[in-house]
PDB file of C-alpha atoms in Angstrom:
ATOM      1  CA  GLU A  24      68.125 100.140 104.667  1.00  0.00           C
ATOM      2  CA  ILE A  25      71.399 102.178 104.600  1.00  0.00           C
ATOM      3  CA  HIS A  26      71.747 104.821 107.292  1.00  0.00           C
ATOM      4  CA  GLN A  27      73.824 108.055 107.499  1.00  0.00           C
ATOM      5  CA  ASP A  28      76.313 106.138 110.086  1.00  0.00           C
ATOM      6  CA  ASP A  29      77.013 103.638 107.380  1.00  0.00           C
ATOM      7  CA  VAL A  30      78.225 106.139 104.872  1.00  0.00           C
ATOM      8  CA  VAL A  31      81.315 108.482 104.721  1.00  0.00           C
ATOM      9  CA  CYS A  32      81.427 111.214 102.268  1.00  0.00           C
ATOM     10  CA  GLY A  33      84.320 113.204 101.333  1.00  0.00           C
ATOM     11  CA  GLN A  34      85.790 116.030  99.061  1.00  0.00           C
ATOM     12  CA  TYR A  35      89.430 116.273  97.928  1.00  0.00           C
ATOM     13  CA  THR A  36      91.361 119.341  98.534  1.00  0.00           C
ATOM     14  CA  GLY A  37      94.606 120.452  96.811  1.00  0.00           C
ATOM     15  CA  ALA A  38      97.819 118.907  97.310  1.00  0.00           C
ATOM     16  CA  SER A  39     101.414 119.359  96.179  1.00  0.00           C
ATOM     17  CA  VAL A  40     102.774 116.641  94.179  1.00  0.00           C
ATOM     18  CA  GLU A  41     105.856 115.867  92.257  1.00  0.00           C
ATOM     19  CA  GLY A  42     105.948 118.532  89.426  1.00  0.00           C
ATOM     20  CA  GLY A  43     103.433 120.854  91.053  1.00  0.00           C
ATOM     21  CA  HIS A  44     100.047 121.551  92.668  1.00  0.00           C
ATOM     22  CA  VAL A  45      96.804 119.343  92.159  1.00  0.00           C
ATOM     23  CA  ALA A  46      93.919 121.794  92.481  1.00  0.00           C
ATOM     24  CA  GLY A  47      91.302 120.889  95.129  1.00  0.00           C
ATOM     25  CA  TYR A  48      87.671 120.157  94.037  1.00  0.00           C
ATOM     26  CA  LEU A  49      86.679 123.718  95.144  1.00  0.00           C
ATOM     27  CA  GLU A  50      89.483 125.273  92.953  1.00  0.00           C
ATOM     28  CA  GLU A  51      88.343 123.443  89.913  1.00  0.00           C
ATOM     29  CA  SER A  52      86.743 125.559  87.115  1.00  0.00           C
ATOM     30  CA  GLY A  53      82.818 126.081  87.323  1.00  0.00           C
ATOM     31  CA  ILE A  54      82.798 124.572  91.007  1.00  0.00           C
ATOM     32  CA  PRO A  55      81.058 126.850  93.434  1.00  0.00           C
ATOM     33  CA  SER A  56      83.549 127.924  96.338  1.00  0.00           C
ATOM     34  CA  ASP A  57      80.867 126.712  98.827  1.00  0.00           C
ATOM     35  CA  SER A  58      79.862 123.387  97.272  1.00  0.00           C
ATOM     36  CA  PHE A  59      79.252 120.253  99.468  1.00  0.00           C
ATOM     37  CA  THR A  60      79.226 117.891  96.451  1.00  0.00           C
ATOM     38  CA  PRO A  61      80.942 114.776  97.556  1.00  0.00           C
ATOM     39  CA  THR A  62      83.910 113.381  95.441  1.00  0.00           C
ATOM     40  CA  PHE A  63      84.388 110.262  97.468  1.00  0.00           C
ATOM     41  CA  MET A  64      81.912 107.880  99.164  1.00  0.00           C
ATOM     42  CA  GLN A  65      82.288 104.653 101.241  1.00  0.00           C
ATOM     43  CA  ALA A  66      79.363 102.630 102.443  1.00  0.00           C
ATOM     44  CA  VAL A  67      79.304  99.640 104.676  1.00  0.00           C
ATOM     45  CA  VAL A  68      76.194  97.574 103.802  1.00  0.00           C
ATOM     46  CA  GLU A  69      74.853  94.264 105.025  1.00  0.00           C
ATOM     47  CA  ILE A  70      72.171  91.906 103.638  1.00  0.00           C
ATOM     48  CA  ASP A  71      69.571  91.295 106.095  1.00  0.00           C
ATOM     49  CA  ASN A  72      69.136  87.220 106.057  1.00  0.00           C
ATOM     50  CA  TRP A  73      70.751  84.420 108.042  1.00  0.00           C
ATOM     51  CA  ARG A  74      73.565  83.542 105.681  1.00  0.00           C
ATOM     52  CA  TRP A  75      75.097  87.043 105.372  1.00  0.00           C
ATOM     53  CA  LYS A  76      74.172  88.501 108.675  1.00  0.00           C
ATOM     54  CA  GLY A  77      77.240  90.289 110.148  1.00  0.00           C
ATOM     55  CA  VAL A  78      79.209  90.234 106.898  1.00  0.00           C
ATOM     56  CA  PRO A  79      79.986  93.767 105.858  1.00  0.00           C
ATOM     57  CA  PHE A  80      80.223  94.705 102.187  1.00  0.00           C
ATOM     58  CA  VAL A  81      82.519  97.761 101.830  1.00  0.00           C
ATOM     59  CA  VAL A  82      81.888  99.696  98.672  1.00  0.00           C
ATOM     60  CA  ARG A  83      84.249 102.728  97.943  1.00  0.00           C
ATOM     61  CA  THR A  84      84.455 105.066  94.994  1.00  0.00           C
ATOM     62  CA  GLY A  85      86.155 108.421  94.616  1.00  0.00           C
ATOM     63  CA  LYS A  86      88.070 110.912  92.586  1.00  0.00           C
ATOM     64  CA  ARG A  87      91.616 111.908  92.817  1.00  0.00           C
ATOM     65  CA  LEU A  88      92.522 108.781  94.616  1.00  0.00           C
ATOM     66  CA  PRO A  89      95.929 107.280  94.144  1.00  0.00           C
ATOM     67  CA  GLU A  90      94.733 104.754  91.670  1.00  0.00           C
ATOM     68  CA  ARG A  91      91.503 104.582  89.497  1.00  0.00           C
ATOM     69  CA  THR A  92      89.683 101.567  90.846  1.00  0.00           C
ATOM     70  CA  THR A  93      86.252 100.268  91.320  1.00  0.00           C
ATOM     71  CA  ARG A  94      86.014  97.423  93.800  1.00  0.00           C
ATOM     72  CA  ILE A  95      83.857  95.829  96.408  1.00  0.00           C
ATOM     73  CA  ASP A  96      85.317  94.154  99.373  1.00  0.00           C
ATOM     74  CA  VAL A  97      83.468  91.489 101.411  1.00  0.00           C
ATOM     75  CA  TYR A  98      84.779  90.805 104.817  1.00  0.00           C
ATOM     76  CA  PHE A  99      83.567  87.383 106.012  1.00  0.00           C
ATOM     77  CA  ARG A 100      82.785  86.792 109.662  1.00  0.00           C
ATOM     78  CA  LYS A 101      85.527  85.327 111.923  1.00  0.00           C
ATOM     79  CA  PRO A 102      84.534  81.984 113.372  1.00  0.00           C
ATOM     80  CA  PRO A 103      83.171  82.239 117.202  1.00  0.00           C
ATOM     81  CA  VAL A 104      85.487  79.558 118.400  1.00  0.00           C
ATOM     82  CA  THR A 105      89.045  78.843 116.957  1.00  0.00           C
ATOM     83  CA  PHE A 106      91.788  76.198 118.017  1.00  0.00           C
ATOM     84  CA  PHE A 107      94.315  78.168 115.875  1.00  0.00           C
ATOM     85  CA  GLN A 108      96.695  81.171 116.516  1.00  0.00           C
ATOM     86  CA  HIS A 109      97.686  83.282 113.662  1.00  0.00           C
ATOM     87  CA  GLU A 110     101.508  83.049 112.699  1.00  0.00           C
ATOM     88  CA  ASP A 111     102.129  86.759 113.241  1.00  0.00           C
ATOM     89  CA  ASN A 112     100.975  86.175 116.949  1.00  0.00           C
ATOM     90  CA  SER A 113      97.920  88.298 116.665  1.00  0.00           C
ATOM     91  CA  GLY A 114      95.951  85.718 118.204  1.00  0.00           C
ATOM     92  CA  ASN A 115      92.655  84.810 116.320  1.00  0.00           C
ATOM     93  CA  PRO A 116      92.641  84.190 112.914  1.00  0.00           C
ATOM     94  CA  HIS A 117      92.072  87.079 110.415  1.00  0.00           C
ATOM     95  CA  GLY A 118      88.761  87.436 108.742  1.00  0.00           C
ATOM     96  CA  ASN A 119      88.764  86.048 105.185  1.00  0.00           C
ATOM     97  CA  LYS A 120      88.083  88.698 102.505  1.00  0.00           C
ATOM     98  CA  LEU A 121      86.721  88.634  99.107  1.00  0.00           C
ATOM     99  CA  SER A 122      87.624  91.583  96.806  1.00  0.00           C
ATOM    100  CA  ILE A 123      85.828  91.965  93.622  1.00  0.00           C
ATOM    101  CA  ILE A 124      87.709  94.350  91.327  1.00  0.00           C
ATOM    102  CA  LEU A 125      85.745  95.753  88.341  1.00  0.00           C
ATOM    103  CA  GLN A 126      88.127  98.239  86.965  1.00  0.00           C
ATOM    104  CA  PRO A 127      90.762  98.961  85.745  1.00  0.00           C
ATOM    105  CA  ASP A 128      91.874  95.078  85.831  1.00  0.00           C
ATOM    106  CA  GLU A 129      88.955  92.860  86.263  1.00  0.00           C
ATOM    107  CA  ARG A 130      89.617  90.282  88.828  1.00  0.00           C
ATOM    108  CA  PHE A 131      88.635  88.372  92.009  1.00  0.00           C
ATOM    109  CA  GLU A 132      90.833  88.154  95.123  1.00  0.00           C
ATOM    110  CA  LEU A 133      90.207  85.872  97.850  1.00  0.00           C
ATOM    111  CA  SER A 134      92.295  86.256 101.118  1.00  0.00           C
ATOM    112  CA  LEU A 135      92.273  83.116 103.479  1.00  0.00           C
ATOM    113  CA  ASP A 136      93.826  82.177 106.677  1.00  0.00           C
ATOM    114  CA  VAL A 137      94.988  78.494 106.093  1.00  0.00           C
ATOM    115  CA  LYS A 138      96.810  76.016 108.602  1.00  0.00           C
ATOM    116  CA  ARG A 139     100.416  75.805 107.996  1.00  0.00           C
ATOM    117  CA  PRO A 140     101.380  72.122 107.243  1.00  0.00           C
ATOM    118  CA  GLY A 141     102.853  70.232 110.034  1.00  0.00           C
ATOM    119  CA  ASP A 142     102.395  69.679 113.791  1.00  0.00           C
ATOM    120  CA  GLY A 143     101.656  73.282 115.010  1.00  0.00           C
ATOM    121  CA  MET A 144      98.471  75.057 115.149  1.00  0.00           C
ATOM    122  CA  LYS A 145      99.661  78.178 113.307  1.00  0.00           C
ATOM    123  CA  LEU A 146      97.602  80.010 110.413  1.00  0.00           C
ATOM    124  CA  VAL A 147      99.088  81.904 107.637  1.00  0.00           C
ATOM    125  CA  SER A 148      97.330  84.204 105.317  1.00  0.00           C
ATOM    126  CA  THR A 149      97.398  83.558 101.704  1.00  0.00           C
ATOM    127  CA  GLU A 150      95.707  84.836  98.537  1.00  0.00           C
ATOM    128  CA  LEU A 151      93.977  83.251  95.671  1.00  0.00           C
ATOM    129  CA  GLU A 152      93.479  85.321  92.413  1.00  0.00           C
ATOM    130  CA  PHE A 153      91.684  85.096  89.347  1.00  0.00           C
ATOM    131  CA  ALA A 154      92.361  87.718  86.678  1.00  0.00           C
ATOM    132  CA  TYR A 155      90.314  87.809  83.409  1.00  0.00           C
ATOM    133  CA  GLU A 156      93.312  89.036  81.383  1.00  0.00           C
ATOM    134  CA  ASP A 157      95.481  86.268  82.533  1.00  0.00           C
ATOM    135  CA  ALA A 158      92.642  83.763  81.801  1.00  0.00           C
ATOM    136  CA  PHE A 159      91.479  85.102  78.452  1.00  0.00           C
ATOM    137  CA  GLY A 160      93.742  87.627  77.099  1.00  0.00           C
ATOM    138  CA  GLU A 161      93.437  91.462  76.920  1.00  0.00           C
ATOM    139  CA  LEU A 162      89.798  92.383  77.259  1.00  0.00           C
ATOM    140  CA  ASP A 163      87.790  94.928  75.033  1.00  0.00           C
ATOM    141  CA  ASP A 164      87.515  98.341  76.707  1.00  0.00           C
ATOM    142  CA  ALA A 165      84.322  98.621  78.781  1.00  0.00           C
ATOM    143  CA  TYR A 166      82.805 101.191  76.501  1.00  0.00           C
ATOM    144  CA  GLU A 167      83.487  99.235  73.514  1.00  0.00           C
ATOM    145  CA  THR A 168      81.480  96.150  74.925  1.00  0.00           C
ATOM    146  CA  LEU A 169      78.608  98.711  75.941  1.00  0.00           C
ATOM    147  CA  LEU A 170      78.420 100.167  72.690  1.00  0.00           C
ATOM    148  CA  SER A 171      78.600  96.845  70.837  1.00  0.00           C
ATOM    149  CA  ASP A 172      75.574  95.695  73.150  1.00  0.00           C
ATOM    150  CA  VAL A 173      73.533  98.787  72.245  1.00  0.00           C
ATOM    151  CA  ILE A 174      74.185  98.279  68.592  1.00  0.00           C
ATOM    152  CA  GLU A 175      73.077  94.345  68.911  1.00  0.00           C
ATOM    153  CA  GLY A 176      70.009  95.254  71.042  1.00  0.00           C
ATOM    154  CA  ASN A 177      71.319  93.099  73.991  1.00  0.00           C
ATOM    155  CA  GLN A 178      69.958  94.490  77.194  1.00  0.00           C
ATOM    156  CA  THR A 179      71.313  91.758  79.393  1.00  0.00           C
ATOM    157  CA  LEU A 180      73.674  94.135  81.215  1.00  0.00           C
ATOM    158  CA  PHE A 181      71.462  97.284  81.389  1.00  0.00           C
ATOM    159  CA  VAL A 182      69.895  98.555  84.256  1.00  0.00           C
ATOM    160  CA  HIS A 183      66.134  98.439  84.208  1.00  0.00           C
ATOM    161  CA  SER A 184      63.930 101.352  85.400  1.00  0.00           C
ATOM    162  CA  ASP A 185      62.758  99.379  88.516  1.00  0.00           C
ATOM    163  CA  GLU A 186      66.333  98.856  89.530  1.00  0.00           C
ATOM    164  CA  VAL A 187      67.105 102.523  89.278  1.00  0.00           C
ATOM    165  CA  HIS A 188      63.890 103.495  91.133  1.00  0.00           C
ATOM    166  CA  GLU A 189      64.993 100.947  94.132  1.00  0.00           C
ATOM    167  CA  SER A 190      68.486 102.176  93.983  1.00  0.00           C
ATOM    168  CA  TRP A 191      67.213 105.800  94.570  1.00  0.00           C
ATOM    169  CA  ARG A 192      64.904 104.616  97.431  1.00  0.00           C
ATOM    170  CA  ILE A 193      67.773 102.917  99.118  1.00  0.00           C
ATOM    171  CA  TRP A 194      70.216 105.831  98.747  1.00  0.00           C
ATOM    172  CA  ALA A 195      68.041 108.785  99.123  1.00  0.00           C
ATOM    173  CA  ASN A 196      68.094 108.925 103.108  1.00  0.00           C
ATOM    174  CA  VAL A 197      71.840 109.260 103.046  1.00  0.00           C
ATOM    175  CA  LEU A 198      72.262 111.874 100.295  1.00  0.00           C
ATOM    176  CA  ASP A 199      72.195 115.057 102.427  1.00  0.00           C
ATOM    177  CA  PRO A 200      73.260 118.283 100.464  1.00  0.00           C
ATOM    178  CA  THR A 201      73.582 120.208 103.633  1.00  0.00           C
ATOM    179  CA  VAL A 202      76.302 118.068 105.227  1.00  0.00           C
ATOM    180  CA  LYS A 203      79.672 119.187 104.348  1.00  0.00           C
ATOM    181  CA  PRO A 204      81.812 116.259 103.172  1.00  0.00           C
ATOM    182  CA  LEU A 205      85.081 115.423 105.023  1.00  0.00           C
ATOM    183  CA  GLU A 206      88.066 116.754 103.520  1.00  0.00           C
ATOM    184  CA  TYR A 207      90.874 114.604 101.894  1.00  0.00           C
ATOM    185  CA  LEU A 208      94.148 115.146 100.123  1.00  0.00           C
ATOM    186  CA  ALA A 209      94.126 114.726  96.274  1.00  0.00           C
ATOM    187  CA  GLY A 210      96.216 111.506  95.833  1.00  0.00           C
ATOM    188  CA  SER A 211      95.352 110.021  99.230  1.00  0.00           C
ATOM    189  CA  ASP A 212      93.257 107.069  99.969  1.00  0.00           C
ATOM    190  CA  GLY A 213      90.383 109.207 100.997  1.00  0.00           C
ATOM    191  CA  PRO A 214      89.210 110.687 104.228  1.00  0.00           C
ATOM    192  CA  VAL A 215      90.397 109.381 107.567  1.00  0.00           C
ATOM    193  CA  VAL A 216      87.665 107.891 109.669  1.00  0.00           C
TER     194      VAL A 216
END
């Protein structure tokens, strides 16, 4: 289950940017001045089984962020015991992280701590990356693919009604229209938590 403490909701406010002013959500046309509609959400969710226990999955989405992106970050557990020191003298190894970037440039990034070759017991952080465009060339726009699947009757990637119902069941207890979202400036990374 997801609880209110696992979720941060935000709403962007106006900001001065190069060339003028970006309106806040409540300044947008047709938006009531007392709206509590979130424009940002971050949820930290976990899978309740032995393999993934203690591994947070961080899901973030929002409007008026510095870049348009959809991503999932998975922060792997740190080992309970380590013989290594991180090269930046921070002590223990950093947790490895898997980032799944769904848009705008579909790719996977895996951030790992690895032992530096040689006699020392020092770790350095490194990144492995796989980008679909690098491997397969420019991809069709997501909407082109979706419309093509509709025309061909391919329902492989479509959400079924039981998945929609389960999704609403999971998220319903954190969707509270009476709670004012935290404010964040348009163009920032979201609310400060």
